[in-house]
Short mmCIF file of C-alpha atoms and ligand atoms in Angstrom, two decimals:
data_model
loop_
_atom_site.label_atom_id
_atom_site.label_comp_id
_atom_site.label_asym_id
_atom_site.label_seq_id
_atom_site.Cartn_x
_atom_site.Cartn_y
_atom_site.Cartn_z
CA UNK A 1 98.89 -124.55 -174.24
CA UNK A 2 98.68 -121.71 -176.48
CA UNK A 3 98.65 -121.96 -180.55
CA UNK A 4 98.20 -122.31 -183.70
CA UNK A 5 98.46 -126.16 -185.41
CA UNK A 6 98.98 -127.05 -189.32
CA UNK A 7 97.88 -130.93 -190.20
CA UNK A 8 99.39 -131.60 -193.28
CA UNK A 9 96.79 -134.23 -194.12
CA UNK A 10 95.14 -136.85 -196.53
CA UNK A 11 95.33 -139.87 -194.74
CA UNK A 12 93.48 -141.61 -191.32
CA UNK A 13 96.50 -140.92 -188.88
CA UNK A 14 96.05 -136.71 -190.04
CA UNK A 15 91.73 -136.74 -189.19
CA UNK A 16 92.71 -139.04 -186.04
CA UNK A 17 95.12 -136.21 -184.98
CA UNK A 18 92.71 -133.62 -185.67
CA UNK A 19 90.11 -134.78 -183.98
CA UNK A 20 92.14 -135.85 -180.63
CA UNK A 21 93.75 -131.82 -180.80
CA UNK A 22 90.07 -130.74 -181.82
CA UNK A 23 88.45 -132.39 -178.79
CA UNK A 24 90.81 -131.91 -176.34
CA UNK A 25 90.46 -128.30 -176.92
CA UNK A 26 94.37 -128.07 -176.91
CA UNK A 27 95.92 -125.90 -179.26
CA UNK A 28 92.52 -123.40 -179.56
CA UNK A 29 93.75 -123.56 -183.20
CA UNK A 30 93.94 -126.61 -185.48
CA UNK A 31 93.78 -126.34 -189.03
CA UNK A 32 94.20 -129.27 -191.50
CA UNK A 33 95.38 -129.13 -195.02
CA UNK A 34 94.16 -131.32 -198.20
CA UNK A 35 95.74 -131.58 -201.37
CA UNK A 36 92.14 -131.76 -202.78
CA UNK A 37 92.95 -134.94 -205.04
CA UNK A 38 89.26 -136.61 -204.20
CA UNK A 39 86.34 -135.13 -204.34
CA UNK A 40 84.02 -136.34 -201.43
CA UNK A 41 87.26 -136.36 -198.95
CA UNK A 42 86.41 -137.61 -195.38
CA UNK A 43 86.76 -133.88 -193.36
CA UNK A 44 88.76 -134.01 -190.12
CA UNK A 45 87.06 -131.29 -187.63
CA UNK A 46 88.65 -128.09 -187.22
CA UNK A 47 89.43 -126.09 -189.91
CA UNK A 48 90.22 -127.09 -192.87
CA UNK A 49 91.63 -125.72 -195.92
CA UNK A 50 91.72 -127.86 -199.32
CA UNK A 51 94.53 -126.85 -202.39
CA UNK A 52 98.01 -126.49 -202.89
CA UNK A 53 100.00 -123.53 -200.99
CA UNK A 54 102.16 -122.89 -204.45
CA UNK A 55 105.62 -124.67 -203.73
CA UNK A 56 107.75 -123.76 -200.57
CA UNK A 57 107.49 -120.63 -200.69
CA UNK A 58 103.81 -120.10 -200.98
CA UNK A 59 103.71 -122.72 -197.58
CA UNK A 60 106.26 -120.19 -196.10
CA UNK A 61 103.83 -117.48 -196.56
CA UNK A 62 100.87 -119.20 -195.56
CA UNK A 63 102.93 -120.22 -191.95
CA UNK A 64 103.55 -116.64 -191.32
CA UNK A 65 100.34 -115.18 -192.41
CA UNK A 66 97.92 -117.70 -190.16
CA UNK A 67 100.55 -117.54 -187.28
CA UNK A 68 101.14 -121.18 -187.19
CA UNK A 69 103.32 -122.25 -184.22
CA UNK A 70 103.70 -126.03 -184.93
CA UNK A 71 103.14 -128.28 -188.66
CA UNK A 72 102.70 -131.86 -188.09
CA UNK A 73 103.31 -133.47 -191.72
CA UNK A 74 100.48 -136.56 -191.83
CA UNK A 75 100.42 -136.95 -195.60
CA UNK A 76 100.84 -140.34 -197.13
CA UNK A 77 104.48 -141.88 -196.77
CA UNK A 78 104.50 -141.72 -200.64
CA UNK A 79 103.12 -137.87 -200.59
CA UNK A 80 107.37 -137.39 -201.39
CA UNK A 81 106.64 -133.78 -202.51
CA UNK A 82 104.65 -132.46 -200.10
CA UNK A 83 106.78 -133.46 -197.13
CA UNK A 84 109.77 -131.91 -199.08
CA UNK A 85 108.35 -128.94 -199.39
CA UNK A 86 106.83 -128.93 -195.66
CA UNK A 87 110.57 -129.16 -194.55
CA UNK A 88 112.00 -126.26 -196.73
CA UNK A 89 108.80 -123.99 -195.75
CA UNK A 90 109.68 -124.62 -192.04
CA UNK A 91 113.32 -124.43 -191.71
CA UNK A 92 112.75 -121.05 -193.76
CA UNK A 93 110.68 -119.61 -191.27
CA UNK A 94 111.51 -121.60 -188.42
CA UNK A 95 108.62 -123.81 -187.36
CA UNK A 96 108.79 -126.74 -185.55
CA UNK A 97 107.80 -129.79 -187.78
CA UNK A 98 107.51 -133.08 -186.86
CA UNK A 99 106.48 -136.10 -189.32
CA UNK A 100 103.96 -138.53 -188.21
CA UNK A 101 103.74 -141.95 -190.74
CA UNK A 102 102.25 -145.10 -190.05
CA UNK A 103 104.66 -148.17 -189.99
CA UNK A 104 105.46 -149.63 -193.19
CA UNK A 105 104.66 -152.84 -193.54
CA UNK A 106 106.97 -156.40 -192.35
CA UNK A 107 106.88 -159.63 -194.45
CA UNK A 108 105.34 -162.69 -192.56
CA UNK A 109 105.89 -166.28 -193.30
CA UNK A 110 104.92 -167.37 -196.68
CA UNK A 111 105.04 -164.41 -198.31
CA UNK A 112 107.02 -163.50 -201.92
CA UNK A 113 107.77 -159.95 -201.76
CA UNK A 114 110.27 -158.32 -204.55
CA UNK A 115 110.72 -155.11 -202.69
CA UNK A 116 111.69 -152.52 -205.66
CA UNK A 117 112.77 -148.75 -204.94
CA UNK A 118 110.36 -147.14 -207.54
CA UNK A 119 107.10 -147.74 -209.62
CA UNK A 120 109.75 -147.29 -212.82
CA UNK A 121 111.73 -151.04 -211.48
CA UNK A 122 108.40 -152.26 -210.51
CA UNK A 123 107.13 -151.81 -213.46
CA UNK A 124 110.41 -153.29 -215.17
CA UNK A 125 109.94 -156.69 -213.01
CA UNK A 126 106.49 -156.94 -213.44
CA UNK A 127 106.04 -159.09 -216.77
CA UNK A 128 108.96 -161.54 -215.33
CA UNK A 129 106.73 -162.12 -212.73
CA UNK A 130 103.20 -163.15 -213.78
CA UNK A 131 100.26 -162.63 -216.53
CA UNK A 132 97.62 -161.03 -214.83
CA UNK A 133 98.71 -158.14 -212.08
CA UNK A 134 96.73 -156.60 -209.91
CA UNK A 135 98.06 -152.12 -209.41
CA UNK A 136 96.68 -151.36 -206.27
CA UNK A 137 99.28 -148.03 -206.33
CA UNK A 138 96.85 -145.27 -206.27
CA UNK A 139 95.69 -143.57 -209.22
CA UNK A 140 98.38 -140.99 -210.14
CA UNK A 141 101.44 -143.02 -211.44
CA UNK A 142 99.52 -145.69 -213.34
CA UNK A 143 101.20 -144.51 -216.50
CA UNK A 144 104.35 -146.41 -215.20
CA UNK A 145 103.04 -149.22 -216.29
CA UNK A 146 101.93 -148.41 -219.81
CA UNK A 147 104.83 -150.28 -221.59
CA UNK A 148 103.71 -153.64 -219.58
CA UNK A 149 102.87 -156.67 -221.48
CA UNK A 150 100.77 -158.36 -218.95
CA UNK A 151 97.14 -157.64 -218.42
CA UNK A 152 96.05 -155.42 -215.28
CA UNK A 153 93.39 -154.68 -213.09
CA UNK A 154 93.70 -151.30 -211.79
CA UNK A 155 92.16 -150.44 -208.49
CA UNK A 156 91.90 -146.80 -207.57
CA UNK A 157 89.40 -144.08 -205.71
CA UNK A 158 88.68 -142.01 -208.81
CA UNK A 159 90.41 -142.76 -212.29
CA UNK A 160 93.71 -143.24 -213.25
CA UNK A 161 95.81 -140.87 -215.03
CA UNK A 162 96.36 -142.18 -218.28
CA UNK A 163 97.95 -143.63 -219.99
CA UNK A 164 97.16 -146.89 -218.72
CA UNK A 165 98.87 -149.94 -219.15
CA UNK A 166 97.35 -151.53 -223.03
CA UNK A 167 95.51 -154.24 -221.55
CA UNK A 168 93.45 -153.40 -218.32
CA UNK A 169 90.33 -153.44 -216.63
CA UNK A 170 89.71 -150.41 -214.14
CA UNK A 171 88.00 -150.87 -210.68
CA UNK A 172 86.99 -147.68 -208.62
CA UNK A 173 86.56 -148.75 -205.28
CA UNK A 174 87.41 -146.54 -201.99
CA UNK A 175 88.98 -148.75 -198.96
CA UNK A 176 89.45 -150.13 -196.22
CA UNK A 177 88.88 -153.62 -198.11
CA UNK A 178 88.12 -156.94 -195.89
CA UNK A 179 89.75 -160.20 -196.50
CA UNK A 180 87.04 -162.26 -197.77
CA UNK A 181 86.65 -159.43 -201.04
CA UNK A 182 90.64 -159.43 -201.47
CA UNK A 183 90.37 -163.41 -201.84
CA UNK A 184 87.43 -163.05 -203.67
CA UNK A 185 89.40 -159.83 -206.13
CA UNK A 186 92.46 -162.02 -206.63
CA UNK A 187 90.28 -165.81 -207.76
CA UNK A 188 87.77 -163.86 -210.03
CA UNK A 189 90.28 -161.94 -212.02
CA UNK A 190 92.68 -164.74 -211.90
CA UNK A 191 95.04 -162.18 -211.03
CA UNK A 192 99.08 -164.02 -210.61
CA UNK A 193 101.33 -160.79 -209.23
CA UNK A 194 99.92 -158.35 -206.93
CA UNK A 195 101.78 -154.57 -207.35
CA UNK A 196 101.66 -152.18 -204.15
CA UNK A 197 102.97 -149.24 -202.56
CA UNK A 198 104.56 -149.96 -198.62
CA UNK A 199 101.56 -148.00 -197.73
CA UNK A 200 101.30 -149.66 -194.32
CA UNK A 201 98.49 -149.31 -192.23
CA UNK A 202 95.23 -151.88 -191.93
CA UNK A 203 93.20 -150.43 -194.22
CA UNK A 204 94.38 -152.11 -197.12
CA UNK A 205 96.59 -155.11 -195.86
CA UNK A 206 94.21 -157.76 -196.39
CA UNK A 207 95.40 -157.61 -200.04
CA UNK A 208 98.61 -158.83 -198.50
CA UNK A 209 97.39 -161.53 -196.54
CA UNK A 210 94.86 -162.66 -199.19
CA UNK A 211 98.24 -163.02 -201.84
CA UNK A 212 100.06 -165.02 -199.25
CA UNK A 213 97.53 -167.42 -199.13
CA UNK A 214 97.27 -167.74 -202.53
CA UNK A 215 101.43 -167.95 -202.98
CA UNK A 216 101.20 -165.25 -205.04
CA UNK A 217 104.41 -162.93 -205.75
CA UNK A 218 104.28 -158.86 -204.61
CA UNK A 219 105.80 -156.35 -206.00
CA UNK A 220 106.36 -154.06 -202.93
CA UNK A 221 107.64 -150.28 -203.96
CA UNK A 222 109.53 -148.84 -201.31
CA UNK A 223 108.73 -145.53 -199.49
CA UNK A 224 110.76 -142.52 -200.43
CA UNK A 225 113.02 -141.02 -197.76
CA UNK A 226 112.02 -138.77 -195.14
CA UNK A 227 113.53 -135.14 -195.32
CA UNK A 228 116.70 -135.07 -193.64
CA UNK A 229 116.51 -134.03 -189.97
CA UNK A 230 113.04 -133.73 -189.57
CA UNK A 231 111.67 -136.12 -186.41
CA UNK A 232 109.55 -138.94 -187.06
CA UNK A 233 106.87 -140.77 -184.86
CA UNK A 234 104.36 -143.31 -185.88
CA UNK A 235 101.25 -142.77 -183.91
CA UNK A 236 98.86 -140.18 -183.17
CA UNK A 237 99.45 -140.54 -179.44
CA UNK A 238 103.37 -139.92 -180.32
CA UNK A 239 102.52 -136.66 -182.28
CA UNK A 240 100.08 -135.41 -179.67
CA UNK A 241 103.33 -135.23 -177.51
CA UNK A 242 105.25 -133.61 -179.41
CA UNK A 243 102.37 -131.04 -179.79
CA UNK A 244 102.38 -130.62 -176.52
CA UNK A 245 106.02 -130.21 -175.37
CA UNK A 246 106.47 -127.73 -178.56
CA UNK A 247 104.07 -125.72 -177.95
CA UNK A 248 104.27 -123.01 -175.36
CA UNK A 249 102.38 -123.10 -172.22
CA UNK A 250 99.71 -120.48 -171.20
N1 LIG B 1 100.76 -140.52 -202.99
C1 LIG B 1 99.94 -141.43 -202.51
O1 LIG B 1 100.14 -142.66 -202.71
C2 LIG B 1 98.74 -141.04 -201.67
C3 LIG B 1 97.84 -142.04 -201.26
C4 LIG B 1 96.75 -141.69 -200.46
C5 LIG B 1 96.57 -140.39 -200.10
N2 LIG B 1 97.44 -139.45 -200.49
C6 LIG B 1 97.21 -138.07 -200.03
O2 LIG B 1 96.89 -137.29 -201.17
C7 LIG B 1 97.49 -135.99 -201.06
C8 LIG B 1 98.29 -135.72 -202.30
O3 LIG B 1 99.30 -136.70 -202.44
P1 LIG B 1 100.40 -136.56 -203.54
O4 LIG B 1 101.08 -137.86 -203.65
O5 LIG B 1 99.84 -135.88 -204.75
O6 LIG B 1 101.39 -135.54 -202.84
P2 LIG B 1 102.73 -134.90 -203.40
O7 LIG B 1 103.07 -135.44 -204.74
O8 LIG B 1 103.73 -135.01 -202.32
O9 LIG B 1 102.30 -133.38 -203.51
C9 LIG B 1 102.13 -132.69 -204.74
C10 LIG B 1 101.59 -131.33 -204.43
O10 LIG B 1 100.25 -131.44 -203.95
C11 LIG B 1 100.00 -130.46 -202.95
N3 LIG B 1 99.69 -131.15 -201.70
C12 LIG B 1 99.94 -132.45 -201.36
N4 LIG B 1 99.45 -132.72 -200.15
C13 LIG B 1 98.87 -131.58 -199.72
C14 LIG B 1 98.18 -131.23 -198.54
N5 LIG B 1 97.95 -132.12 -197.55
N6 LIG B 1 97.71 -129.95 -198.43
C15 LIG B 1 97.92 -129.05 -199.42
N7 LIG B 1 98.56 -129.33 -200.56
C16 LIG B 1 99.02 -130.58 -200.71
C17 LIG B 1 101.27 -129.63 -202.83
O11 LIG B 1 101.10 -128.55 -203.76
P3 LIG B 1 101.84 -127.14 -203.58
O12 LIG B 1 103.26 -127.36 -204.00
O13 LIG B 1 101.08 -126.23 -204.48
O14 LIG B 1 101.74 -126.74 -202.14
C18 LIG B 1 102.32 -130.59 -203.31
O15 LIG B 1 103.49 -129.97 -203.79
C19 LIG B 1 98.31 -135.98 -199.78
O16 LIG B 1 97.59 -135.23 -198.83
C20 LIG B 1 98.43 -137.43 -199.39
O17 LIG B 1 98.41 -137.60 -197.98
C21 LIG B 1 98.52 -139.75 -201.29
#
């Protein structure tokens, strides 16, 4: 297999990717791409670039310039701009592109899920709903919930973007959280209504689990749609086929 691959990454399914292309020596190329939102970000071997390209067309350029043959689009399922602009960039110049996103995830016995379609309706149900929420929704559209009346903990990597809701309490903390520190999250802040992105994945689904025990309600936002025509799998082992049936043999 000959080539040169772009990991559009940022999340645990891009590094696992890497690394499997990296060590199985198959393209001889792999470079992955981070938006450069955190500052100590867990590196995925290969190369690796960190930044914005500058919109669609600046991706366009950057395809054509570093020869790539083959973009695999493994940013978060909520990363909605990014895999916009991946699509445009690659239909322009005509690279393959495939997206690879974990499973959402399903609703199991006992739990209260309000699935909403944005952060905006989420953040409009919220105060019907409970007292004391717990936002674990990243750190960049906090300000959603300014207007809320209910009191929030805010979980996030680095800090939030203000503003911030008028009464809250920030926690920085970097995942994958266990069960026993969800429960133990949820009874110390006496928090009533979780609020979450359909991240998927285990990392953080013991938040989930700890809520359903607890009968609390969740606020589930859902993902935004996947560019139109653009093939989807959701696993590593998945995209590493597709890598290798686009790519052209030696
Ligand atoms: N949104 C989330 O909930 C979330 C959660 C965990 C991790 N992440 C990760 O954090 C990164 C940023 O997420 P986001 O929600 O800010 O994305 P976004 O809103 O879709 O992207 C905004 C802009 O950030 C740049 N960008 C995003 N991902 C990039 C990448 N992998 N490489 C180079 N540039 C990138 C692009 O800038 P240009 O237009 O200049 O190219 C893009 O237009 C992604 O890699 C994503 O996987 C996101």
């Amino acid at each position: 297999m000959s080539g040169h691959v772009l990991i559009l990454g940022g999340t645990g399914e891009g590094r696992a990717l890497a690394f499997a292309l990296v060590e199985s020596g198959q393209p001889p190329e792999v470079t992955s791409s981070l938006a450069g939102r955190v500052a100590d970000p867990a590196l995925p071997p290969g190369r690796v670039r960190v930044g914005g390209f500058g919109g669609v067309g600046g991706l366009a350029r950057w395809l054509t310039e570093h020869a790539v043959d083959a973009v695999v689009d493994a940013t978060h399922p909520f990363a909605a701009t990014m895999s916009q602009h991946a699509a445009q960039a690659c239909s322009r110049v005509g690279t393959p592109l495939l997206r690879l996103q974990r499973p959402g995830w399903s609703q199991a016995a006992g739990d209260v899920w309000h699935r909403l379609p944005t952060l905006a309706a989420a953040a409009g149900k919220l105060d019907a709903l409970g007292r004391r929420a717990f936002l674990t929704i990243g750190r960049q559209e906090v300000a959603a919930f300014a207007d809320v009346d209910a009191w929030c903990l805010v979980r996030a990597i680095e800090p939030p973007e203000p503003p911030l809701p008028r009464r809250c309490e920030l926690l920085l903390a970097r995942g994958p959280f266990d069960l026993p520190s969800e429960r133990e999250t949820l009874r110390q802040w006496q928090v009533d209504v979780l609020v979450s992105k359909d991240s998927g994945g285990e990392a953080t689904a013991a938040k989930l689990t700890a809520a359903r025990e607890l009968h609390l309600p969740v606020v589930l936002v859902d993902r935004p749609p996947i560019p139109e025509g653009v093939p989807v799998v959701d696993t590593v082992e998945a995209a590493l086929a597709w890598v290798a049936a686009t790519l052209p043999a030696i």
